mmCIF file of C-alpha atoms (C1' of nucleotides) in Angstrom:
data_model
loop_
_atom_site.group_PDB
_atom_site.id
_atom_site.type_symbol
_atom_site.label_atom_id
_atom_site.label_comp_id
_atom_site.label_asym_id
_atom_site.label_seq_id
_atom_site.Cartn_x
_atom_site.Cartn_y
_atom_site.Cartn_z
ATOM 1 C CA UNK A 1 -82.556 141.129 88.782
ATOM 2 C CA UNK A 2 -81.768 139.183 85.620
ATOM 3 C CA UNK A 3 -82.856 140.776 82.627
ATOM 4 C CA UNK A 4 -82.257 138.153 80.053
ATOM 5 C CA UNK A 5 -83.807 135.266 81.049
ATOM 6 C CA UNK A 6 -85.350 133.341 78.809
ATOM 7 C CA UNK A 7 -89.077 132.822 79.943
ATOM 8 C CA UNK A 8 -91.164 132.591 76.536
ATOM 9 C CA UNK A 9 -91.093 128.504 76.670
ATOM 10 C CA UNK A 10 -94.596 128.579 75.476
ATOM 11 C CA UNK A 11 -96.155 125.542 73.122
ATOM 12 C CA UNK A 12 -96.942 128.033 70.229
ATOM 13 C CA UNK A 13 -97.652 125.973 67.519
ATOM 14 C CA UNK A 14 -96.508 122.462 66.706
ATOM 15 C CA UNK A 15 -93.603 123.233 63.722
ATOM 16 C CA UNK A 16 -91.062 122.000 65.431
ATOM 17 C CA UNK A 17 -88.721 123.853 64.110
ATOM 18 C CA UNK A 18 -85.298 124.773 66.097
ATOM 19 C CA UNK A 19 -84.344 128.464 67.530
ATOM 20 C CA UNK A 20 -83.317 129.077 63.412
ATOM 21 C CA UNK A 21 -84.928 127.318 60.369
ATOM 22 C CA UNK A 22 -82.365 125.073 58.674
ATOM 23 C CA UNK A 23 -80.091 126.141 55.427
ATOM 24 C CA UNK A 24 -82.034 123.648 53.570
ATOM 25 C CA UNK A 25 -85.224 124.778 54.369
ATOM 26 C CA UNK A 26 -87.835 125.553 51.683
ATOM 27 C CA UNK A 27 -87.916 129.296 49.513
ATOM 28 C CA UNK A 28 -91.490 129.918 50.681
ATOM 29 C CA UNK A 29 -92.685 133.647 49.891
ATOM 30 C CA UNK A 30 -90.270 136.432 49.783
ATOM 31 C CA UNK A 31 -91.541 136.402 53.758
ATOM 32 C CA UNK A 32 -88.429 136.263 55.682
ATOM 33 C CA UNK A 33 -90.187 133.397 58.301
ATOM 34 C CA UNK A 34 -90.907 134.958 61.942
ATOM 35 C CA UNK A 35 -88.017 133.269 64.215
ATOM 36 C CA UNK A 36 -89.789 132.059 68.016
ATOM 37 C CA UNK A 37 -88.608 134.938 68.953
ATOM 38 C CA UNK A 38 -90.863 136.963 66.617
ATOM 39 C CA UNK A 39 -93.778 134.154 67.189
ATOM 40 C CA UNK A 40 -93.214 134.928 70.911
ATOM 41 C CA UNK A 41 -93.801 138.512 69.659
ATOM 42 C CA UNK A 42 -96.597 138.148 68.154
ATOM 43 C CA UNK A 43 -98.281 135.950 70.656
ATOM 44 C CA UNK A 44 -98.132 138.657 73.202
ATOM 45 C CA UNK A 45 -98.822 141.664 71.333
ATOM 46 C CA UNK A 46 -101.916 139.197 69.851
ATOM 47 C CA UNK A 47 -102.735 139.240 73.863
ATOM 48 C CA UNK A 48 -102.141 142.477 74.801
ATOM 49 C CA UNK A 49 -101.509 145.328 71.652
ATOM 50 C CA UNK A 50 -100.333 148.009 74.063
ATOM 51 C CA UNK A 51 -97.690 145.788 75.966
ATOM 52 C CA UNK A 52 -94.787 148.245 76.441
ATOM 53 C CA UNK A 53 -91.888 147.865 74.152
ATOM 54 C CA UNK A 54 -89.165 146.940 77.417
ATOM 55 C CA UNK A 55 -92.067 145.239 79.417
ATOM 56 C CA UNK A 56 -92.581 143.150 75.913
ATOM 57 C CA UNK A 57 -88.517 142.723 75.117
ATOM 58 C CA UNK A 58 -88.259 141.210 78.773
ATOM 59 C CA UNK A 59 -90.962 138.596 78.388
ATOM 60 C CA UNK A 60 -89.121 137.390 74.908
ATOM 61 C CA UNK A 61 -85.567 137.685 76.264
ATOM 62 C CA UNK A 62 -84.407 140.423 74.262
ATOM 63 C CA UNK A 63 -82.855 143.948 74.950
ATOM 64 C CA UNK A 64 -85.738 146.978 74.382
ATOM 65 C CA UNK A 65 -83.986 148.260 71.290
ATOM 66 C CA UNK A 66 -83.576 145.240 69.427
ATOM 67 C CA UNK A 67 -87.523 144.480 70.425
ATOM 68 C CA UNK A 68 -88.353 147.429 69.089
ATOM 69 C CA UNK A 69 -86.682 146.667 65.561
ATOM 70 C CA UNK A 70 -87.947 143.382 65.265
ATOM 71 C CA UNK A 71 -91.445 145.009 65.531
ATOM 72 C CA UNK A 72 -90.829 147.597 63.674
ATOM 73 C CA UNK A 73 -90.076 144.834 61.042
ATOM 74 C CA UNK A 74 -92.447 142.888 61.357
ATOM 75 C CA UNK A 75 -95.345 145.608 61.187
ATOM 76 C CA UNK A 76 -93.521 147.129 57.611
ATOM 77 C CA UNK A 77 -93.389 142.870 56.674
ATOM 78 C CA UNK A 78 -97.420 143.005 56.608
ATOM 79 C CA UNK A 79 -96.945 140.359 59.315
ATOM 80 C CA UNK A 80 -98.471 142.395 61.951
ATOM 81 C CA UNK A 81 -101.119 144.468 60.237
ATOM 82 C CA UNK A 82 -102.599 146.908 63.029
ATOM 83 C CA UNK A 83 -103.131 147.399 66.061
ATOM 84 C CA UNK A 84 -106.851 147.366 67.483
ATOM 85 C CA UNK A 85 -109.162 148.192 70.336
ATOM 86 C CA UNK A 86 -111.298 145.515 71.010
ATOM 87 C CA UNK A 87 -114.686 147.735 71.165
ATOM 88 C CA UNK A 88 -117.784 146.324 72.441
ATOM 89 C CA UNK A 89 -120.407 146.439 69.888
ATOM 90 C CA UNK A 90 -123.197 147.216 72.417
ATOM 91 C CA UNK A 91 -121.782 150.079 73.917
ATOM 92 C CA UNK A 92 -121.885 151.565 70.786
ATOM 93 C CA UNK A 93 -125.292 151.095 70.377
ATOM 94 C CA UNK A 94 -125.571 147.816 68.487
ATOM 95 C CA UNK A 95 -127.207 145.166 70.351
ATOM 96 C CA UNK A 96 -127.697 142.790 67.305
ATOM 97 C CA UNK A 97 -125.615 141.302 65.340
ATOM 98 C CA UNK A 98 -126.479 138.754 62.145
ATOM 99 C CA UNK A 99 -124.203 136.844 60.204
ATOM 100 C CA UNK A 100 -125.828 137.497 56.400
ATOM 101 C CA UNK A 101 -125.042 134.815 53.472
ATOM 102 C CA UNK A 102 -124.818 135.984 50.431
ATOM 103 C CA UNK A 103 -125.120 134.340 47.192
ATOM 104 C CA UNK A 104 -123.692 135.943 44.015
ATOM 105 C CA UNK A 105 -126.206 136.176 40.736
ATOM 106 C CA UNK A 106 -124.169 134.394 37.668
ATOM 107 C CA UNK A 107 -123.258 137.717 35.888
ATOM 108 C CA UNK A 108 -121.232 138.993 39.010
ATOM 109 C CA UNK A 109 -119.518 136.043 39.976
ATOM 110 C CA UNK A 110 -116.236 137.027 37.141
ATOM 111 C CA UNK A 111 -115.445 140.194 39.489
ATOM 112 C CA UNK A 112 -116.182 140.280 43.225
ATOM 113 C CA UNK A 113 -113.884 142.561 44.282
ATOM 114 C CA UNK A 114 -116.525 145.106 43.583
ATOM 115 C CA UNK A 115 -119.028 143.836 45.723
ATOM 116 C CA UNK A 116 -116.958 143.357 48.725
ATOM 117 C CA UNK A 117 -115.159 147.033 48.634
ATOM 118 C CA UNK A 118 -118.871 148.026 48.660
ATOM 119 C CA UNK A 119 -120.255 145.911 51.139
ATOM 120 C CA UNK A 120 -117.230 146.316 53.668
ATOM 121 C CA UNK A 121 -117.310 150.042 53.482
ATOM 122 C CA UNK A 122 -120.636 150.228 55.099
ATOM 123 C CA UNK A 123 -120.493 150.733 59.064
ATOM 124 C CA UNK A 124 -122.804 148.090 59.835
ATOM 125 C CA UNK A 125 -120.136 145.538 58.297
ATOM 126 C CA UNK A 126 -117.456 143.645 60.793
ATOM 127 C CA UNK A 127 -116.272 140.990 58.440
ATOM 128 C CA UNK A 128 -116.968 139.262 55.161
ATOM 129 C CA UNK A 129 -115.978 135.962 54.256
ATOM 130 C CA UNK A 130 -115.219 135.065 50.722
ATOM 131 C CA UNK A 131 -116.503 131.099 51.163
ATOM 132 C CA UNK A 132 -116.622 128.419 49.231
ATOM 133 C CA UNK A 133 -119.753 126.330 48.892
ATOM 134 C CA UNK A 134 -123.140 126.972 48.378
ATOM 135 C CA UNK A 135 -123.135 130.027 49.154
ATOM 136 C CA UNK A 136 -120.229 133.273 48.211
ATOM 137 C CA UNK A 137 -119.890 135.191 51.053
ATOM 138 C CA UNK A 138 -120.677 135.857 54.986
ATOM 139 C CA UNK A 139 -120.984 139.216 55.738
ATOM 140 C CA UNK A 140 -120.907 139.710 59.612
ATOM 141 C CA UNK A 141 -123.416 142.832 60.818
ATOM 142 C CA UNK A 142 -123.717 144.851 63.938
ATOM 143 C CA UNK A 143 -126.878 147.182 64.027
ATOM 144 C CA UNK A 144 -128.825 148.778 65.962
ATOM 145 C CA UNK A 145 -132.376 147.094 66.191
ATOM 146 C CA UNK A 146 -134.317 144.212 64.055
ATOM 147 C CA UNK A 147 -135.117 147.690 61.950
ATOM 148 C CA UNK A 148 -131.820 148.153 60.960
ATOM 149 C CA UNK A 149 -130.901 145.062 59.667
ATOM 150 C CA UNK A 150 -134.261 144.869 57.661
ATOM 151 C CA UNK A 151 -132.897 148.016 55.931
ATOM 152 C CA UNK A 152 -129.229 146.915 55.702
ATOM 153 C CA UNK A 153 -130.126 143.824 53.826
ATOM 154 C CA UNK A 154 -132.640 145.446 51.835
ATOM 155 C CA UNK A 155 -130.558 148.423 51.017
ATOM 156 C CA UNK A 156 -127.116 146.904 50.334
ATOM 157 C CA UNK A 157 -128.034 143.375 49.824
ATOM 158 C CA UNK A 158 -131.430 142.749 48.084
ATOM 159 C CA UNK A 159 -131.302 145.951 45.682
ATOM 160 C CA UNK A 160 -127.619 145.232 44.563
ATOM 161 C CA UNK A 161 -128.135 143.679 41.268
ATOM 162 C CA UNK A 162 -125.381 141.158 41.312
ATOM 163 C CA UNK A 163 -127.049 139.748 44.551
ATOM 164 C CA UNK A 164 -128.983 136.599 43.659
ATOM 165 C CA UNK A 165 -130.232 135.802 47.375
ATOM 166 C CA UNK A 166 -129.172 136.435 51.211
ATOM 167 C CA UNK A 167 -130.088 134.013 54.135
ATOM 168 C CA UNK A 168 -130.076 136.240 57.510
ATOM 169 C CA UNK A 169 -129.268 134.992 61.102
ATOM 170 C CA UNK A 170 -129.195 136.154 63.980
ATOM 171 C CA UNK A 171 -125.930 136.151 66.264
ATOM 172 C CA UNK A 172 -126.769 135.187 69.993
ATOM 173 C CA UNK A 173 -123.370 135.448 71.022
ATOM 174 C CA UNK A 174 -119.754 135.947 69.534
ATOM 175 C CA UNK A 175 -116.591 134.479 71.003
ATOM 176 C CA UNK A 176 -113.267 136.192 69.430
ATOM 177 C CA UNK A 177 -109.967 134.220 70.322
ATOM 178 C CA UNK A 178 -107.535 137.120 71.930
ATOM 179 C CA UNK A 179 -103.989 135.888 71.579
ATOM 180 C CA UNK A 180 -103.897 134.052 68.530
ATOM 181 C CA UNK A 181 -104.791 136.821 65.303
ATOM 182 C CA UNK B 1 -99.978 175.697 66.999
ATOM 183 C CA UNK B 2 -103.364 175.524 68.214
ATOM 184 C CA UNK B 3 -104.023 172.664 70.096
ATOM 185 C CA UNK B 4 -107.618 172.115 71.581
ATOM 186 C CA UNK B 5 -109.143 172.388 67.654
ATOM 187 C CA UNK B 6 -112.229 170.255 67.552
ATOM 188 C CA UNK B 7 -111.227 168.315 64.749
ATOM 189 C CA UNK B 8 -113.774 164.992 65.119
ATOM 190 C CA UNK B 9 -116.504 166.332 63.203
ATOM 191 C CA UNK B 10 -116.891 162.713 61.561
ATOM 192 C CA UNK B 11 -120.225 161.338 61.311
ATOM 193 C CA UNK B 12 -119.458 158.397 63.133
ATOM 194 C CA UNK B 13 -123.455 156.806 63.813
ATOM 195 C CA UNK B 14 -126.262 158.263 63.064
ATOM 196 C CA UNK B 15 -127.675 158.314 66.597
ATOM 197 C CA UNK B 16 -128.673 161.613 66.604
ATOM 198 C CA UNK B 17 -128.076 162.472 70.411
ATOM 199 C CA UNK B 18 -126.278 165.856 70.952
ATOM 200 C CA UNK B 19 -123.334 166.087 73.052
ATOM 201 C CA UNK B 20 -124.915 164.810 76.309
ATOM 202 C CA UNK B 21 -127.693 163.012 76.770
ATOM 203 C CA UNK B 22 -130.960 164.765 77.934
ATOM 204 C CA UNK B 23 -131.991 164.838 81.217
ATOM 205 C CA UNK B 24 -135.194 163.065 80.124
ATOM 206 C CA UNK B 25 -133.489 160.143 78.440
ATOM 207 C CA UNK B 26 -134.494 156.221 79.038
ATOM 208 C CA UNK B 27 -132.662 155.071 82.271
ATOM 209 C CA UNK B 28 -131.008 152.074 79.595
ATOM 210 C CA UNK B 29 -128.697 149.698 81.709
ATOM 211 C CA UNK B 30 -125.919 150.284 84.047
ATOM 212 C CA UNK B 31 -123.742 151.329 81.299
ATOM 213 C CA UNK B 32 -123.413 155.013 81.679
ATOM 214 C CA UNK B 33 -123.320 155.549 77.886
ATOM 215 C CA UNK B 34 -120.485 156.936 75.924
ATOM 216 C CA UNK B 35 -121.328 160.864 75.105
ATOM 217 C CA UNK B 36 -119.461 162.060 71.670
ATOM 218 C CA UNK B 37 -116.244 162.806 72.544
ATOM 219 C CA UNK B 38 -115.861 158.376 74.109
ATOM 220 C CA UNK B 39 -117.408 157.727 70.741
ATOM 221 C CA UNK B 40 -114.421 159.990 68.853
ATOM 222 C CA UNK B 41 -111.866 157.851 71.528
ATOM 223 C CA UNK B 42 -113.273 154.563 70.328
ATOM 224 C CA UNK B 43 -113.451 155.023 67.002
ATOM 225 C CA UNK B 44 -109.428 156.659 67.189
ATOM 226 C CA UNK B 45 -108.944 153.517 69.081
ATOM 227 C CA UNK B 46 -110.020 151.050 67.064
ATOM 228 C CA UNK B 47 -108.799 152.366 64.072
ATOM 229 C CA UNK B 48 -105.270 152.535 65.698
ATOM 230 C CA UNK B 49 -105.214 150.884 69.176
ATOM 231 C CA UNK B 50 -101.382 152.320 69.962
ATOM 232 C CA UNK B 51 -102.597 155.813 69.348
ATOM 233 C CA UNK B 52 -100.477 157.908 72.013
ATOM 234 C CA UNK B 53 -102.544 159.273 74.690
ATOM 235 C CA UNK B 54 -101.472 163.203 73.763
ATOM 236 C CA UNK B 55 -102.243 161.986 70.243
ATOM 237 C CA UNK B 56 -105.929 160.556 70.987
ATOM 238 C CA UNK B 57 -106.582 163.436 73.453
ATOM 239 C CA UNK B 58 -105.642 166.400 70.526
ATOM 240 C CA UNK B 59 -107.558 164.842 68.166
ATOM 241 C CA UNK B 60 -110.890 164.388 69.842
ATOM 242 C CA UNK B 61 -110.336 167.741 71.412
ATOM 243 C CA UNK B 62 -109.347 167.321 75.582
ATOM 244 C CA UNK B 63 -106.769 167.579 77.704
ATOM 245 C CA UNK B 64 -104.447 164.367 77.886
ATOM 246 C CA UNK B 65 -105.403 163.519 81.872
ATOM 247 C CA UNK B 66 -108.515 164.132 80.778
ATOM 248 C CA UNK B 67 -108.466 161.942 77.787
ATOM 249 C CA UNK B 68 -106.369 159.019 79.665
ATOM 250 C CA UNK B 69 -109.275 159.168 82.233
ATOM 251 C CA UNK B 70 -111.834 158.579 79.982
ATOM 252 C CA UNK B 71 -110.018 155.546 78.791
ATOM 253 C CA UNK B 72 -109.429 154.104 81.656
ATOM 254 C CA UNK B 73 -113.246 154.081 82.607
ATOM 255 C CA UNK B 74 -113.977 153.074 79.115
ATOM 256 C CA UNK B 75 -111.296 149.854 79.983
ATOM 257 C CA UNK B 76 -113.246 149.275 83.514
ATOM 258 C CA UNK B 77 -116.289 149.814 82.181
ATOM 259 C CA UNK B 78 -115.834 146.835 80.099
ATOM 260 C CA UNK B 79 -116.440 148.874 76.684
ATOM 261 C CA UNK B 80 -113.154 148.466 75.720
ATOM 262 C CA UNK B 81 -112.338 144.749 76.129
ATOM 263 C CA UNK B 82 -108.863 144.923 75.108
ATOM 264 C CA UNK B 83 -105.851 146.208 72.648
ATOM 265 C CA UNK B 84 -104.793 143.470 70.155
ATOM 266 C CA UNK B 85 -102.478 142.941 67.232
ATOM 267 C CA UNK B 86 -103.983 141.813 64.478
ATOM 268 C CA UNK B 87 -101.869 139.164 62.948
ATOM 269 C CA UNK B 88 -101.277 137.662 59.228
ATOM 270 C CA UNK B 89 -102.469 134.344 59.931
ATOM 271 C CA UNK B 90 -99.967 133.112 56.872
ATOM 272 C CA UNK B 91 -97.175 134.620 58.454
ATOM 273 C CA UNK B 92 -97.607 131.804 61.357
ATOM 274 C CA UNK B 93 -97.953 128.723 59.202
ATOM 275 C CA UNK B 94 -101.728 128.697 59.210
ATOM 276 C CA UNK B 95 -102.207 129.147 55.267
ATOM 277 C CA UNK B 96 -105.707 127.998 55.122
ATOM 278 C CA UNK B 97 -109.381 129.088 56.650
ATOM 279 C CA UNK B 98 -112.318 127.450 57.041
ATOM 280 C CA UNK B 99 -116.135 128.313 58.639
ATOM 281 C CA UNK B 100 -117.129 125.427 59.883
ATOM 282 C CA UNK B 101 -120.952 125.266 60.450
ATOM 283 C CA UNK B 102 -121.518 123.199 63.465
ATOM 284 C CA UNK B 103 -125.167 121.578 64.574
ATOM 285 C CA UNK B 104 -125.094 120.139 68.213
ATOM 286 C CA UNK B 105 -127.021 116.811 68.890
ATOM 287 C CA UNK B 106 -130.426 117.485 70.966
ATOM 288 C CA UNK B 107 -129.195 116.059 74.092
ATOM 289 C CA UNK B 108 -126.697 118.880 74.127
ATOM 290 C CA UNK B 109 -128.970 121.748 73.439
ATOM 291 C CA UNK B 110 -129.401 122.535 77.123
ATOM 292 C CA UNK B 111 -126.135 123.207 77.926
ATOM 293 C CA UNK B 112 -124.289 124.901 75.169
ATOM 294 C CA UNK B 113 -121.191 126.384 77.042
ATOM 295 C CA UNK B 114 -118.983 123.529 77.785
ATOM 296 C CA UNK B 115 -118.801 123.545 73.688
ATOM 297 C CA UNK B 116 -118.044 127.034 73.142
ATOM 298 C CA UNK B 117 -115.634 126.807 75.846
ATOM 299 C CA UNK B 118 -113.634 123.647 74.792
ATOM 300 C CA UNK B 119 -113.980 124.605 71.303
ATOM 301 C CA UNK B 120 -112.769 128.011 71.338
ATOM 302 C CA UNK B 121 -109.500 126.609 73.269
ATOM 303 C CA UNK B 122 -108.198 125.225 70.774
ATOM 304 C CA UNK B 123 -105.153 126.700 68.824
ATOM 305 C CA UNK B 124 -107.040 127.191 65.453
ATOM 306 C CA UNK B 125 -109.782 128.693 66.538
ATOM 307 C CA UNK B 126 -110.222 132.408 65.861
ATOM 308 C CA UNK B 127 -114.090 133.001 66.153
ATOM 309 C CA UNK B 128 -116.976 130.788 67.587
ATOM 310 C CA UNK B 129 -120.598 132.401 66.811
ATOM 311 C CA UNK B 130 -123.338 131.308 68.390
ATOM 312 C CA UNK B 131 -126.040 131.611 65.671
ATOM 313 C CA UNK B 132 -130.050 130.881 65.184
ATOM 314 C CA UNK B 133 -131.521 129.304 62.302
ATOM 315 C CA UNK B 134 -130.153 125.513 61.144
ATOM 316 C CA UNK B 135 -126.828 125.284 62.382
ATOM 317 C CA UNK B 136 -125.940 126.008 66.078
ATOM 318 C CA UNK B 137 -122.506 127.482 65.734
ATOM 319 C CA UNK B 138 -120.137 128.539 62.904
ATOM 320 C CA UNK B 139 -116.192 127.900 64.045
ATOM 321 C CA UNK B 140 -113.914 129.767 61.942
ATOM 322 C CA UNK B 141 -110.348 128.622 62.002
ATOM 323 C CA UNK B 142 -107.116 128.826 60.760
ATOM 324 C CA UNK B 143 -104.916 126.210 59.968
ATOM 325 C CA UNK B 144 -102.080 125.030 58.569
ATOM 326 C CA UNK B 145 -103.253 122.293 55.650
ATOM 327 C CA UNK B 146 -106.006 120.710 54.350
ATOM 328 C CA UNK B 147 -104.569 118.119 56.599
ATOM 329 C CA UNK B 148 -105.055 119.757 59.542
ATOM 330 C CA UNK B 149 -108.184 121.106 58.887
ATOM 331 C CA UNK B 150 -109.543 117.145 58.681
ATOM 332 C CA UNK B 151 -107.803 116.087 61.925
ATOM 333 C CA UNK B 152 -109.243 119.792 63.574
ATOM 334 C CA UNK B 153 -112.718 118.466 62.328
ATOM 335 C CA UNK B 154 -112.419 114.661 62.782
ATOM 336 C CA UNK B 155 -110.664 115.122 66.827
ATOM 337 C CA UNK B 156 -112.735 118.333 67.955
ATOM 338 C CA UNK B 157 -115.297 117.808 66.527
ATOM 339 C CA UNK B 158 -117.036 114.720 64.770
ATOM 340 C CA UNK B 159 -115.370 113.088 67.856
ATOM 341 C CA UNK B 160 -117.368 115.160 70.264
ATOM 342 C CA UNK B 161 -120.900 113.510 71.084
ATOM 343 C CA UNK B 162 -122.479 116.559 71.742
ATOM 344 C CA UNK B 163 -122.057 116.996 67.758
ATOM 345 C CA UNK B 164 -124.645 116.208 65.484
ATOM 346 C CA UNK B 165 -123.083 117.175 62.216
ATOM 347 C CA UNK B 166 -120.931 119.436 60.920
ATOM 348 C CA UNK B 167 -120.103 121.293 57.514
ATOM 349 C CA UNK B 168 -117.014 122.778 56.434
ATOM 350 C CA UNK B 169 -116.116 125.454 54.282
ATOM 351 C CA UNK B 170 -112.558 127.310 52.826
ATOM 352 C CA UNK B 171 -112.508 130.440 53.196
ATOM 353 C CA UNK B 172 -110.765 132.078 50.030
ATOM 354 C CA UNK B 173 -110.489 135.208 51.401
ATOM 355 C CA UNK B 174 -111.484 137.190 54.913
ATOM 356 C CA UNK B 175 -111.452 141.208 55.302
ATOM 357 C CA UNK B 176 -111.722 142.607 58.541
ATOM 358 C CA UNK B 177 -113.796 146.003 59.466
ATOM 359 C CA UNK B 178 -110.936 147.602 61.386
ATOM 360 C CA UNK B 179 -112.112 151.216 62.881
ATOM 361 C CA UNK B 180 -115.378 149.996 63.960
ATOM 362 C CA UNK B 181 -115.101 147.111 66.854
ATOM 363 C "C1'" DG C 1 -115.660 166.095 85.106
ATOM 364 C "C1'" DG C 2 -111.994 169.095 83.411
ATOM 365 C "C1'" DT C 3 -107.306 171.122 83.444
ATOM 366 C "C1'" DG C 4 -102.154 172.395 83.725
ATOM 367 C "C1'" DA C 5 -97.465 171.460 85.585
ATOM 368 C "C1'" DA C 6 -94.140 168.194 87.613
ATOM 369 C "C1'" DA C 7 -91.989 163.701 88.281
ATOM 370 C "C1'" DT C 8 -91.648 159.268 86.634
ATOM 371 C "C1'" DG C 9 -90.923 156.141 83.060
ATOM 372 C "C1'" DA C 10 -90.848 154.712 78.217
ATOM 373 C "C1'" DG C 11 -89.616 155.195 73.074
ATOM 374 C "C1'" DT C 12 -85.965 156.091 69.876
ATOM 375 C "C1'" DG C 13 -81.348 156.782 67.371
ATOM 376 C "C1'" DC C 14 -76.484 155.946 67.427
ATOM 377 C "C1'" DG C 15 -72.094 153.899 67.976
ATOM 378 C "C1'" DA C 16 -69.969 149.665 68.942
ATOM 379 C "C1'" DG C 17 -69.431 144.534 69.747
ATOM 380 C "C1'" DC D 1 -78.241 140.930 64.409
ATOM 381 C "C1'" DT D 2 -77.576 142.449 69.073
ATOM 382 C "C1'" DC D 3 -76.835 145.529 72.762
ATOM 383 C "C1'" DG D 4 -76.345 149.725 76.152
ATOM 384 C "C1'" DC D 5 -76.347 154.418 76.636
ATOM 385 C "C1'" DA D 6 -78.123 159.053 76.277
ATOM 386 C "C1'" DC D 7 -81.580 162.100 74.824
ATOM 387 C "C1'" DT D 8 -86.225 163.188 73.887
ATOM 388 C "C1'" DC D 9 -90.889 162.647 74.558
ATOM 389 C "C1'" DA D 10 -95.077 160.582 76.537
ATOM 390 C "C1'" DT D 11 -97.555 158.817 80.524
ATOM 391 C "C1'" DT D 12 -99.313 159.433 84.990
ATOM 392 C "C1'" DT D 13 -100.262 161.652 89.456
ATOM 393 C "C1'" DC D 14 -101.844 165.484 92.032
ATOM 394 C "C1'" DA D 15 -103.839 169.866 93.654
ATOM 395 C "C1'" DC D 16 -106.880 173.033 91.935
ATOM 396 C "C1'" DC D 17 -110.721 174.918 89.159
#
DNA sequence: GGTGAAATGAGTGCGAG
DNA sequence: CTCGCACTCATTTCACC
């Protein structure tokens, strides 16, 4: 059996760039710009997070050890940030979920990182969105019952003084894209 | 070294049931309900998704067969939908987000999943919520410019007849509730 | 359903190309 | 940067409680 094939001739994304970027290319960050290799990676750990480290180094065409360094890289790089069960919110007990916007009062809007270290350590909370427009932020809830959110909007949202107005809706469904976060 | 120390005395919700169920409790769906100790593995889990088995099983207080049963029923039972890696978006080109409010013409109101399911297809995507109130959907995605953000919009979108209208905005900044999906 | 021990298989560090 | 080997440790199965 032939280890080192080279099987990971996905599409990815459309950069075109070769096996190497080019000794011209741009600075960018102080990022050291993921290789395909580490974009093939990343795509399947994005799939599957508890892909085995030789199971994952023989779909990308490299030997176990070096797989495991180029990980091991690339999770100390920030590129890969965590690894995460994907948890159904219902089993848990939360059967609703609302996406909340939030609009800033005028005195708050010079510091928000205050409001969303708040707001995000509350278990309700899945994600907030920092947005643009007419409105500052999305907060993304899971509770319990129609009950709960009253009280999570009214607790955390409505009393907080730098919280000028919120616009609740419900989520009928959610659709998360597996392989490419 | 003691090893079967109940050390998962977190609060975790504030359901209230004790460690099983009573015997007089609501019949509730198929789902045969996590007790406290799959409530300690999911939480372990989705805080850090490549927890080793012996790991997960010492700290929620069971044997390791024991514990590695429990998450495989958890897996088939469809509570755990999967293990990802959650990915810097920057770190793959895609410098720039966007929530893209989305409101479907009224021909297209009786059949909503051919959208979600083209839609959330595509490359950029990363979320598709199905939502009440004005809009129909919000589409968050990830891309790589402000240029590809327009074609994204213009070509998957404004192009799609089922689409009324849509509204898009940047997303300056997006944190993520790991520990509790 | 829970457990402990035994066999299989994977993760990890090191020296070398 | 890459690899292969050797050692250590975890995962998984099974009979039994």
């Amino acid at each position: 059996m032939r280890l080192n094939e080279i099987r990971y001739a996905r599409a990815m994304t459309s950069t075109g760039s070769p096996t190497r970027r080019g000794p011209g290319s741009v600075p960018k960050n102080v990022r050291p710009a993921p290789d395909d290799v580490d974009r093939a990676i990343l795509h399947e750990l994005a799939v599957d997070g508890r892909l085995a480290n030789n199971a994952l180094a023989e779909r990308v065409g490299i030997a176990p050890s070096t797989c495991l360094a180029r990980v091991r890289a690339l999770r100390e790089a920030g590129v890969i940030r965590g690894f995460h069960a994907d948890v159904e919110p219902r089993a848990l007990g939360r059967d609703l979920q609302a996406m909340i916007a939030v609009k800033l009062a005028a005195h708050a809007r010079g510091s928000m990182g205050p409001f969303v270290q708040r707001i995000s350590r509350q278990p309700e909370v899945l994600d907030v969105y920092f947005v643009a427009g007419a409105n500052d932020y999305l907060v993304h809830v899971a509770v319990g019952s129609t009950e709960d959110l009253r009280e999570f909007v009214a607790e955390h949202l409505n009393r907080d003084p730098d919280v000028a107005l919120t616009e609740t809706n419900l989520i009928f469904e959610h659709t998360r894209a597996a392989g490419r976060r």
